Coordinates of C-alpha atoms in Angstrom, one line a residue:
Chain A
X1 CA -12.2 -93.5 -57.2
X2 CA -14.8 -90.8 -56.7
X3 CA -14.4 -88.6 -59.8
X4 CA -15.2 -84.9 -59.8
X5 CA -15.3 -82.6 -62.8
X6 CA -11.7 -81.4 -62.2
X7 CA -10.4 -85.0 -62.1
X8 CA -12.4 -85.8 -65.2
X9 CA -10.8 -82.9 -67.0
X10 CA -7.4 -84.1 -65.9
X11 CA -7.9 -87.8 -66.6
X12 CA -9.5 -87.1 -70.0
X13 CA -6.5 -85.3 -71.4
X14 CA -5.3 -86.1 -74.9
X15 CA -3.1 -83.8 -77.1
X16 CA -5.0 -82.2 -80.0
X17 CA -3.1 -81.7 -83.2
X18 CA -5.8 -80.6 -85.5
X19 CA -8.0 -77.6 -84.7
X20 CA -11.1 -76.0 -86.2
X21 CA -10.6 -72.7 -88.0
X22 CA -12.0 -70.6 -85.1
X23 CA -10.2 -68.1 -82.9
X24 CA -10.5 -68.0 -79.2
X25 CA -12.2 -64.9 -77.9
X26 CA -10.3 -62.2 -75.8
X27 CA -12.4 -63.3 -72.8
X28 CA -11.3 -66.9 -73.2
X29 CA -7.6 -66.0 -73.5
X30 CA -8.0 -63.7 -70.4
X31 CA -9.5 -66.6 -68.4
X32 CA -6.8 -69.0 -69.5
X33 CA -3.9 -66.6 -68.6
X34 CA -5.5 -65.7 -65.3
X35 CA -5.7 -69.5 -64.5
X36 CA -2.0 -69.8 -65.4
X37 CA -1.1 -67.0 -63.0
X38 CA -2.9 -68.6 -60.1
X39 CA -0.5 -71.6 -60.1
X40 CA 2.0 -71.8 -57.3
X41 CA 5.3 -69.9 -57.8
X42 CA 8.6 -70.1 -56.1
X43 CA 8.8 -67.4 -53.4
X44 CA 6.3 -65.3 -55.3
X45 CA 8.8 -64.8 -58.1
X46 CA 6.5 -65.5 -61.0
X47 CA 9.5 -66.1 -63.2
X48 CA 7.8 -66.3 -66.5
X49 CA 6.2 -64.4 -69.3
X50 CA 3.6 -65.7 -71.7
X51 CA 3.6 -64.4 -75.2
X52 CA 0.3 -64.8 -77.1
X53 CA 0.9 -64.9 -80.8
X54 CA -1.8 -63.4 -83.1
X55 CA 0.4 -62.2 -85.9
X56 CA 0.0 -64.7 -88.7
X57 CA 3.5 -64.3 -90.1
X58 CA 5.0 -65.0 -86.7
X59 CA 2.8 -68.0 -86.4
X60 CA 4.0 -69.2 -89.8
X61 CA 7.7 -68.7 -88.8
X62 CA 7.2 -70.6 -85.5
X63 CA 5.4 -73.4 -87.4
X64 CA 8.3 -73.8 -89.8
X65 CA 10.7 -74.0 -86.9
X66 CA 8.5 -76.6 -85.2
X67 CA 7.6 -78.5 -88.3
X68 CA 4.1 -78.8 -87.0
X69 CA 1.1 -77.3 -88.9
X70 CA -0.9 -76.9 -85.7
X71 CA 1.5 -74.3 -84.5
X72 CA 0.0 -72.1 -87.2
X73 CA -3.5 -73.5 -87.6
X74 CA -5.1 -73.2 -84.2
X75 CA -7.4 -71.0 -82.1
X76 CA -4.5 -69.3 -80.3
X77 CA -0.9 -69.9 -79.5
X78 CA 1.0 -69.2 -76.3
X79 CA 4.7 -69.2 -75.8
X80 CA 5.9 -69.8 -72.3
X81 CA 9.2 -68.1 -71.4
X82 CA 11.4 -68.2 -68.3
X83 CA 11.8 -64.5 -67.2
X84 CA 14.2 -63.1 -64.6
X85 CA 14.6 -59.8 -66.7
X86 CA 11.5 -58.3 -65.0
X87 CA 13.1 -58.7 -61.6
X88 CA 16.5 -57.4 -62.7
X89 CA 14.8 -54.3 -64.2
X90 CA 13.3 -53.4 -60.9
X91 CA 16.7 -53.0 -59.3
X92 CA 19.3 -50.1 -59.4
X93 CA 22.5 -50.7 -61.4
X94 CA 24.4 -51.4 -58.1
X95 CA 21.7 -53.9 -57.0
X96 CA 21.8 -55.5 -60.4
X97 CA 25.5 -56.2 -59.9
X98 CA 24.7 -57.7 -56.5
X99 CA 22.0 -59.9 -58.1
X100 CA 24.1 -61.2 -60.9
X101 CA 25.3 -64.4 -59.2
X102 CA 21.8 -65.4 -58.3
X103 CA 20.3 -64.4 -61.7
X104 CA 22.8 -66.6 -63.5
X105 CA 22.6 -69.6 -61.2
X106 CA 21.3 -73.0 -62.3
X107 CA 19.1 -72.9 -59.2
X108 CA 17.2 -69.9 -60.6
X109 CA 17.1 -71.5 -64.1
X110 CA 15.3 -74.4 -62.5
X111 CA 12.9 -72.0 -60.7
X112 CA 12.1 -70.3 -64.1
X113 CA 11.5 -73.7 -65.8
X114 CA 9.3 -74.9 -62.9
X115 CA 7.3 -71.7 -62.6
X116 CA 6.6 -71.5 -66.3
X117 CA 5.5 -75.1 -66.4
X118 CA 3.2 -75.0 -63.4
X119 CA 1.5 -72.0 -65.0
X120 CA 1.3 -73.7 -68.3
X121 CA -0.4 -76.8 -66.9
X122 CA -3.0 -74.6 -65.3
X123 CA -3.5 -72.9 -68.6
X124 CA -3.9 -76.3 -70.4
X125 CA -6.5 -77.6 -67.9
X126 CA -8.4 -74.3 -67.8
X127 CA -8.6 -74.5 -71.6
X128 CA -9.7 -78.2 -71.6
X129 CA -12.3 -77.5 -69.0
X130 CA -13.8 -75.0 -71.5
X131 CA -13.9 -77.6 -74.3
X132 CA -10.7 -76.2 -75.9
X133 CA -8.1 -78.7 -77.0
X134 CA -4.3 -78.2 -76.3
X135 CA -1.0 -79.4 -77.5
X136 CA 2.4 -78.5 -75.9
X137 CA 5.0 -77.5 -78.4
X138 CA 8.5 -78.5 -77.3
X139 CA 9.7 -78.3 -80.9
X140 CA 10.1 -74.5 -80.8
X141 CA 13.4 -75.5 -79.3
X142 CA 14.4 -77.0 -82.7
X143 CA 15.7 -73.5 -83.4
X144 CA 15.6 -71.7 -80.1
X145 CA 17.7 -68.7 -81.2
X146 CA 15.3 -67.9 -84.0
X147 CA 12.4 -68.1 -81.7
X148 CA 14.3 -65.7 -79.4
X149 CA 14.8 -63.2 -82.2
X150 CA 11.3 -63.5 -83.6
X151 CA 9.8 -62.7 -80.1
X152 CA 12.4 -60.0 -79.3
X153 CA 13.4 -61.6 -76.0
X154 CA 15.9 -59.7 -73.9
X155 CA 18.6 -61.2 -71.7
X156 CA 17.3 -63.3 -68.8
X157 CA 14.3 -64.3 -70.9
X158 CA 14.2 -67.7 -72.8
X159 CA 11.4 -69.6 -74.6
X160 CA 10.7 -73.0 -73.0
X161 CA 7.7 -74.3 -75.0
X162 CA 4.5 -73.3 -76.8
X163 CA 0.9 -74.2 -76.1
X164 CA -1.4 -74.5 -79.1
X165 CA -5.1 -74.0 -78.2
X166 CA -8.2 -74.5 -80.3
X167 CA -11.5 -76.3 -80.9
X168 CA -10.7 -79.9 -81.6
X169 CA -11.1 -81.2 -85.1
X170 CA -10.1 -84.7 -84.0
X171 CA -10.7 -87.0 -81.0
X172 CA -7.6 -89.2 -80.6
X173 CA -7.4 -92.1 -78.3
X174 CA -5.9 -91.4 -74.8
X175 CA -2.2 -92.3 -75.0
X176 CA -1.1 -94.9 -72.4
X177 CA 1.2 -94.0 -69.5
X178 CA 3.9 -96.0 -67.8
X179 CA 2.4 -98.3 -65.0
X180 CA 2.0 -96.3 -61.8
X181 CA 4.6 -98.5 -60.0
X182 CA 7.3 -97.5 -62.5
X183 CA 6.8 -93.8 -61.8
X184 CA 5.7 -93.8 -58.1
X185 CA 8.1 -95.2 -55.5
X186 CA 7.9 -95.2 -51.7
X187 CA 10.5 -93.7 -49.5
X188 CA 13.5 -94.6 -51.7
X189 CA 14.2 -94.8 -55.4
X190 CA 13.4 -98.3 -56.5
X191 CA 15.8 -100.7 -58.2
X192 CA 15.7 -100.5 -61.9
X193 CA 15.2 -104.3 -62.2
X194 CA 11.7 -104.0 -60.9
X195 CA 11.0 -101.1 -63.3
X196 CA 12.3 -103.1 -66.2
X197 CA 9.9 -106.0 -65.6
X198 CA 6.9 -103.6 -65.5
X199 CA 8.1 -101.8 -68.6
X200 CA 8.2 -105.1 -70.5
X201 CA 4.4 -105.4 -70.1
X202 CA 4.0 -101.7 -70.9
X203 CA 5.9 -102.2 -74.1
X204 CA 3.5 -105.0 -75.1
X205 CA 0.4 -103.0 -74.4
X206 CA 1.9 -99.9 -76.1
X207 CA 2.7 -102.0 -79.2
X208 CA -1.0 -103.0 -79.3
X209 CA -2.0 -99.4 -78.9
X210 CA 0.2 -98.3 -81.8
X211 CA -1.0 -101.2 -84.1
X212 CA -4.7 -100.5 -83.4
X213 CA -5.0 -96.7 -83.2
X214 CA -7.1 -95.1 -85.8
X215 CA -4.4 -92.8 -87.1
X216 CA -0.7 -93.2 -87.7
X217 CA -0.7 -96.9 -86.8
X218 CA 2.8 -98.4 -86.6
X219 CA 4.9 -101.2 -85.0
X220 CA 6.8 -99.8 -82.0
X221 CA 7.4 -100.0 -78.3
X222 CA 8.2 -97.4 -75.7
X223 CA 11.7 -98.8 -75.2
X224 CA 12.6 -98.8 -78.9
X225 CA 11.2 -95.3 -79.3
X226 CA 13.2 -94.0 -76.3
X227 CA 16.5 -95.6 -77.4
X228 CA 16.0 -94.3 -80.9
X229 CA 15.3 -90.8 -79.6
X230 CA 18.1 -90.6 -77.1
X231 CA 20.7 -92.1 -79.6
X232 CA 20.2 -89.1 -81.8
X233 CA 21.7 -85.9 -80.2
X234 CA 19.6 -82.9 -81.2
X235 CA 19.1 -79.4 -79.9
X236 CA 22.7 -79.3 -78.6
X237 CA 22.6 -75.5 -79.3
X238 CA 20.1 -75.0 -76.5
X239 CA 22.8 -75.1 -73.9
X240 CA 25.1 -72.3 -75.3
X241 CA 22.0 -70.3 -76.2
X242 CA 20.6 -70.4 -72.6
X243 CA 24.0 -69.4 -71.2
X244 CA 24.3 -66.5 -73.7
X245 CA 20.9 -65.3 -72.3
X246 CA 22.6 -65.2 -68.9
X247 CA 20.8 -68.2 -67.4
X248 CA 22.3 -71.4 -66.0
X249 CA 25.9 -70.1 -66.0
X250 CA 27.1 -70.9 -62.5
Chain B
X1 CA -16.1 -65.2 -67.3
X2 CA -18.2 -68.4 -67.2
X3 CA -16.7 -70.4 -64.4
X4 CA -16.8 -74.2 -64.3
X5 CA -15.7 -76.5 -61.4
X6 CA -12.2 -76.9 -62.9
X7 CA -11.7 -73.2 -63.3
X8 CA -13.0 -72.7 -59.7
X9 CA -10.4 -75.2 -58.4
X10 CA -7.7 -73.5 -60.3
X11 CA -8.6 -69.9 -59.4
X12 CA -9.3 -70.8 -55.8
X13 CA -5.7 -72.0 -55.1
X14 CA -3.8 -70.9 -52.1
X15 CA -0.9 -72.7 -50.5
X16 CA -1.7 -74.5 -47.3
X17 CA 1.1 -74.6 -44.7
X18 CA -0.8 -76.2 -41.8
X19 CA -2.5 -79.5 -42.1
X20 CA -4.8 -81.6 -39.9
X21 CA -3.2 -84.7 -38.4
X22 CA -4.9 -87.1 -40.9
X23 CA -3.2 -89.3 -43.5
X24 CA -4.4 -89.5 -47.1
X25 CA -5.7 -92.9 -48.0
X26 CA -4.0 -95.2 -50.5
X27 CA -6.9 -94.6 -52.9
X28 CA -6.5 -90.8 -52.7
X29 CA -2.7 -91.1 -53.3
X30 CA -3.4 -93.4 -56.3
X31 CA -5.8 -90.9 -57.8
X32 CA -3.4 -88.0 -57.3
X33 CA -0.5 -89.9 -58.9
X34 CA -2.7 -91.1 -61.8
X35 CA -3.7 -87.5 -62.4
X36 CA 0.0 -86.5 -62.4
X37 CA 0.7 -89.1 -65.0
X38 CA -2.0 -87.9 -67.4
X39 CA -0.2 -84.6 -67.9
X40 CA 1.4 -83.9 -71.2
X41 CA 5.0 -85.2 -71.6
X42 CA 7.7 -84.4 -74.1
X43 CA 7.7 -87.1 -76.8
X44 CA 6.2 -89.6 -74.4
X45 CA 9.4 -89.6 -72.3
X46 CA 7.7 -89.2 -68.9
X47 CA 11.1 -88.1 -67.5
X48 CA 10.2 -88.1 -63.8
X49 CA 9.8 -90.2 -60.8
X50 CA 7.5 -89.4 -57.8
X51 CA 8.7 -90.5 -54.4
X52 CA 5.9 -90.8 -51.8
X53 CA 7.4 -90.4 -48.3
X54 CA 5.7 -92.3 -45.5
X55 CA 8.7 -93.0 -43.3
X56 CA 8.5 -90.5 -40.4
X57 CA 12.3 -90.3 -40.0
X58 CA 12.7 -89.4 -43.7
X59 CA 10.0 -86.8 -43.3
X60 CA 11.8 -85.4 -40.3
X61 CA 15.1 -85.2 -42.2
X62 CA 13.5 -83.5 -45.2
X63 CA 11.7 -81.0 -42.8
X64 CA 15.0 -80.1 -41.2
X65 CA 16.5 -79.5 -44.7
X66 CA 13.5 -77.4 -45.7
X67 CA 13.1 -75.6 -42.4
X68 CA 9.3 -76.0 -42.7
X69 CA 7.3 -78.0 -40.2
X70 CA 4.6 -78.9 -42.8
X71 CA 7.2 -81.0 -44.7
X72 CA 6.8 -83.4 -41.7
X73 CA 3.3 -82.6 -40.5
X74 CA 1.0 -83.3 -43.4
X75 CA -1.3 -86.0 -44.9
X76 CA 1.3 -87.1 -47.4
X77 CA 4.5 -85.9 -49.0
X78 CA 5.6 -86.3 -52.6
X79 CA 9.0 -85.6 -54.0
X80 CA 9.2 -84.9 -57.7
X81 CA 12.4 -85.9 -59.4
X82 CA 13.7 -85.6 -62.9
X83 CA 14.5 -89.1 -64.2
X84 CA 16.4 -90.2 -67.3
X85 CA 17.9 -93.2 -65.5
X86 CA 14.9 -95.3 -66.4
X87 CA 15.4 -94.7 -70.1
X88 CA 19.2 -95.4 -69.9
X89 CA 18.5 -98.7 -68.1
X90 CA 16.4 -99.9 -71.0
X91 CA 19.4 -99.7 -73.3
X92 CA 22.3 -102.0 -73.9
X93 CA 25.8 -100.8 -72.8
X94 CA 26.7 -99.8 -76.4
X95 CA 23.4 -97.9 -76.7
X96 CA 24.1 -96.2 -73.4
X97 CA 27.3 -94.9 -74.9
X98 CA 25.4 -93.6 -77.9
X99 CA 22.8 -91.9 -75.7
X100 CA 25.3 -90.2 -73.4
X101 CA 25.4 -86.9 -75.3
X102 CA 21.7 -86.5 -75.2
X103 CA 21.2 -87.7 -71.6
X104 CA 23.7 -85.1 -70.4
X105 CA 22.4 -82.2 -72.5
X106 CA 20.8 -79.1 -71.1
X107 CA 17.9 -79.7 -73.5
X108 CA 17.1 -83.0 -71.8
X109 CA 17.5 -81.4 -68.4
X110 CA 14.9 -78.9 -69.4
X111 CA 12.6 -81.7 -70.6
X112 CA 12.9 -83.4 -67.2
X113 CA 12.2 -80.2 -65.3
X114 CA 9.1 -79.4 -67.5
X115 CA 7.8 -83.0 -67.4
X116 CA 8.1 -83.2 -63.6
X117 CA 6.4 -79.8 -63.2
X118 CA 3.5 -80.5 -65.5
X119 CA 2.8 -83.8 -63.7
X120 CA 3.1 -82.0 -60.3
X121 CA 0.6 -79.3 -61.2
X122 CA -1.9 -82.0 -62.2
X123 CA -1.3 -83.7 -58.8
X124 CA -1.8 -80.4 -57.0
X125 CA -5.1 -79.6 -58.8
X126 CA -6.4 -83.2 -58.4
X127 CA -5.7 -82.9 -54.7
X128 CA -7.4 -79.5 -54.4
X129 CA -10.4 -80.8 -56.2
X130 CA -10.7 -83.4 -53.5
X131 CA -10.6 -80.9 -50.7
X132 CA -7.0 -81.6 -50.0
X133 CA -4.6 -78.6 -49.5
X134 CA -1.2 -78.4 -51.1
X135 CA 2.1 -76.6 -50.8
X136 CA 5.1 -76.9 -53.2
X137 CA 8.4 -77.3 -51.4
X138 CA 11.3 -75.7 -53.3
X139 CA 13.3 -75.6 -50.0
X140 CA 14.3 -79.2 -50.3
X141 CA 17.0 -77.7 -52.6
X142 CA 18.5 -76.0 -49.5
X143 CA 20.6 -79.2 -49.3
X144 CA 19.9 -81.1 -52.5
X145 CA 22.8 -83.5 -52.0
X146 CA 21.4 -84.7 -48.7
X147 CA 17.9 -85.2 -50.2
X148 CA 19.7 -87.2 -53.0
X149 CA 21.3 -89.4 -50.4
X150 CA 18.2 -89.8 -48.2
X151 CA 16.1 -91.0 -51.2
X152 CA 18.9 -93.2 -52.7
X153 CA 18.8 -91.4 -56.1
X154 CA 21.0 -92.9 -58.8
X155 CA 22.8 -91.0 -61.6
X156 CA 20.4 -89.3 -64.0
X157 CA 17.8 -88.7 -61.2
X158 CA 17.6 -85.4 -59.3
X159 CA 15.0 -84.0 -56.9
X160 CA 13.3 -80.8 -58.1
X161 CA 10.7 -80.1 -55.4
X162 CA 8.3 -81.6 -52.9
X163 CA 4.5 -81.3 -52.7
X164 CA 3.0 -81.5 -49.2
X165 CA -0.6 -82.6 -49.1
X166 CA -3.2 -82.7 -46.4
X167 CA -6.5 -81.5 -44.9
X168 CA -6.2 -77.8 -44.4
X169 CA -6.0 -76.5 -40.9
X170 CA -5.9 -72.9 -42.1
X171 CA -7.7 -70.8 -44.8
X172 CA -5.2 -68.2 -45.8
X173 CA -6.1 -65.3 -48.1
X174 CA -5.4 -65.7 -51.9
X175 CA -2.0 -64.2 -52.6
X176 CA -2.2 -61.5 -55.3
X177 CA -0.5 -62.1 -58.6
X178 CA 1.3 -59.6 -60.9
X179 CA -1.2 -57.7 -63.2
X180 CA -2.0 -59.8 -66.3
X181 CA -0.4 -57.2 -68.6
X182 CA 2.9 -57.6 -66.9
X183 CA 3.0 -61.3 -67.5
X184 CA 1.0 -61.6 -70.8
X185 CA 2.5 -59.9 -73.9
X186 CA 1.3 -60.0 -77.5
X187 CA 3.5 -61.1 -80.4
X188 CA 6.7 -59.6 -78.9
X189 CA 8.3 -59.1 -75.5
X190 CA 7.1 -55.8 -74.2
X191 CA 9.4 -53.0 -73.1
X192 CA 10.3 -53.1 -69.4
X193 CA 9.2 -49.5 -68.9
X194 CA 5.6 -50.5 -69.4
X195 CA 6.0 -53.4 -67.0
X196 CA 7.6 -51.1 -64.4
X197 CA 4.7 -48.7 -64.3
X198 CA 2.2 -51.6 -63.7
X199 CA 4.5 -53.1 -61.0
X200 CA 4.4 -49.8 -59.2
X201 CA 0.6 -50.2 -58.7
X202 CA 1.1 -53.9 -57.8
X203 CA 3.6 -53.0 -55.2
X204 CA 1.1 -50.6 -53.6
X205 CA -1.7 -53.3 -53.5
X206 CA 0.7 -56.0 -52.3
X207 CA 1.8 -53.7 -49.4
X208 CA -1.8 -53.4 -48.4
X209 CA -2.2 -57.1 -48.6
X210 CA 0.8 -57.7 -46.4
X211 CA -0.4 -55.1 -43.9
X212 CA -3.9 -56.4 -43.6
X213 CA -3.5 -60.2 -43.9
X214 CA -4.6 -62.1 -40.9
X215 CA -1.3 -63.8 -40.2
X216 CA 2.4 -62.7 -40.6
X217 CA 1.4 -59.1 -41.4
X218 CA 4.4 -57.0 -42.4
X219 CA 5.5 -53.9 -44.4
X220 CA 6.8 -55.0 -47.8
X221 CA 6.4 -54.8 -51.6
X222 CA 7.1 -57.3 -54.3
X223 CA 10.0 -55.2 -55.7
X224 CA 11.7 -54.9 -52.3
X225 CA 11.2 -58.6 -51.6
X226 CA 12.6 -59.7 -55.0
X227 CA 15.7 -57.4 -54.7
X228 CA 16.4 -58.7 -51.2
X229 CA 16.0 -62.3 -52.4
X230 CA 18.2 -62.0 -55.5
X231 CA 20.9 -60.1 -53.8
X232 CA 21.6 -63.1 -51.6
X233 CA 23.2 -65.9 -53.5
X234 CA 22.0 -69.2 -52.1
X235 CA 21.8 -72.8 -53.3
X236 CA 24.9 -72.3 -55.5
X237 CA 25.7 -76.0 -54.8
X238 CA 22.7 -77.0 -56.9
X239 CA 24.7 -76.5 -60.2
X240 CA 27.7 -78.8 -59.4
X241 CA 25.3 -81.4 -57.9
X242 CA 23.2 -81.5 -61.0
X243 CA 26.2 -81.9 -63.2
X244 CA 27.6 -84.7 -61.0
X245 CA 24.3 -86.5 -61.5
X246 CA 25.1 -86.4 -65.2
X247 CA 22.4 -83.8 -66.1
X248 CA 22.9 -80.4 -67.7
X249 CA 26.6 -81.0 -68.6
X250 CA 26.7 -80.0 -72.3

């Protein structure tokens, strides 16, 4: 593999959960957002809004929802939202009626989630290429309605996740990924038996990773972790919330 | 703005829709998939599978669904799927019953869409950094059930989009993006009046872009394009299909 600086940035990723007490500059934030915007977008829709949080009390509220101190203590915080409100607002009232079925479709909800995520990964890599660490924050969905209210989101706008940015105060090990043959299939979906065999080995190597890592060492495997996680139904309020916001209704 | 090679890769993006007749090597595909895997993932779930399509008849089928020749004529084609089947298959039958509510939740559907998209954007940038052009293919959702059947996807696996890769046979202009102040807000969602004013200017500059671009020149604005698009309800079969696949049900 002939590495280049972009590949190095990508392959060197690790999530940073402790940041130095130093704000990003306006220029840095501008660069990161411009990078986000340059991502591909479905039919030029750009179905997202990024909210940069500088207000300390909002950060503290979001950190308490998330349960993670680095949502408050970081160099900057971005919240990525799906947004079809912008497009609706460009239309006349009659046109808005004509657009309702599309705006409320699961198809367009998928578009918004994909658009926001492609933009966010560009933002993450742009930041990492500048020596700034990142951590995605799915845990804002612990109380998605409160996030909605804090950020004054109108109908057709929902928060998907946050992205904490800042100068790293830690250098964690790279977290192992599933073997490539589990995730990458050729031409057809592969039988799960083959995947299970490979995951057995992965579980062993992940157990070693967890035992040996410098912080939060523990005894665990990927399989046990996943079964625990999925046996515990959480965030079941996300679905009715999303529908109230006029997404994913039909 | 101090550019670095990663930022240059990101900011230089344009979608390529015509590729040279030259396959990617196994090494290149491996590098691109490894890059995809290194993206952040929600709670280590890695809720996606990537299907690399090499079979020419499958490519032709997908191209006819998509309506785009570059789905067939490219250096390689990846299909990004949301996948919770893998996790379910790790569990005992009793555990699978316990996991059902979570597996079928909208929350976990969002996780799958985000995970797949973050991985895909890494793949796209990895490719672009190697001189390989890319185009995302949302139009496989024109007939999502047929894509499902062609790729033999089991329950809890759905195709989100394709990514066509190859050596560029064209060098299109960079497509303009919405002004940064439309997309990036501080602390709270901004009033739509302010967005509308900025979009007026954007519409003018996009009209100029469409009139002057070297190929497919036309008279259009972003606003007109969006209202046309959203007034025409398409892909309404995506929602029932997704639910049949046991995603996004509760």
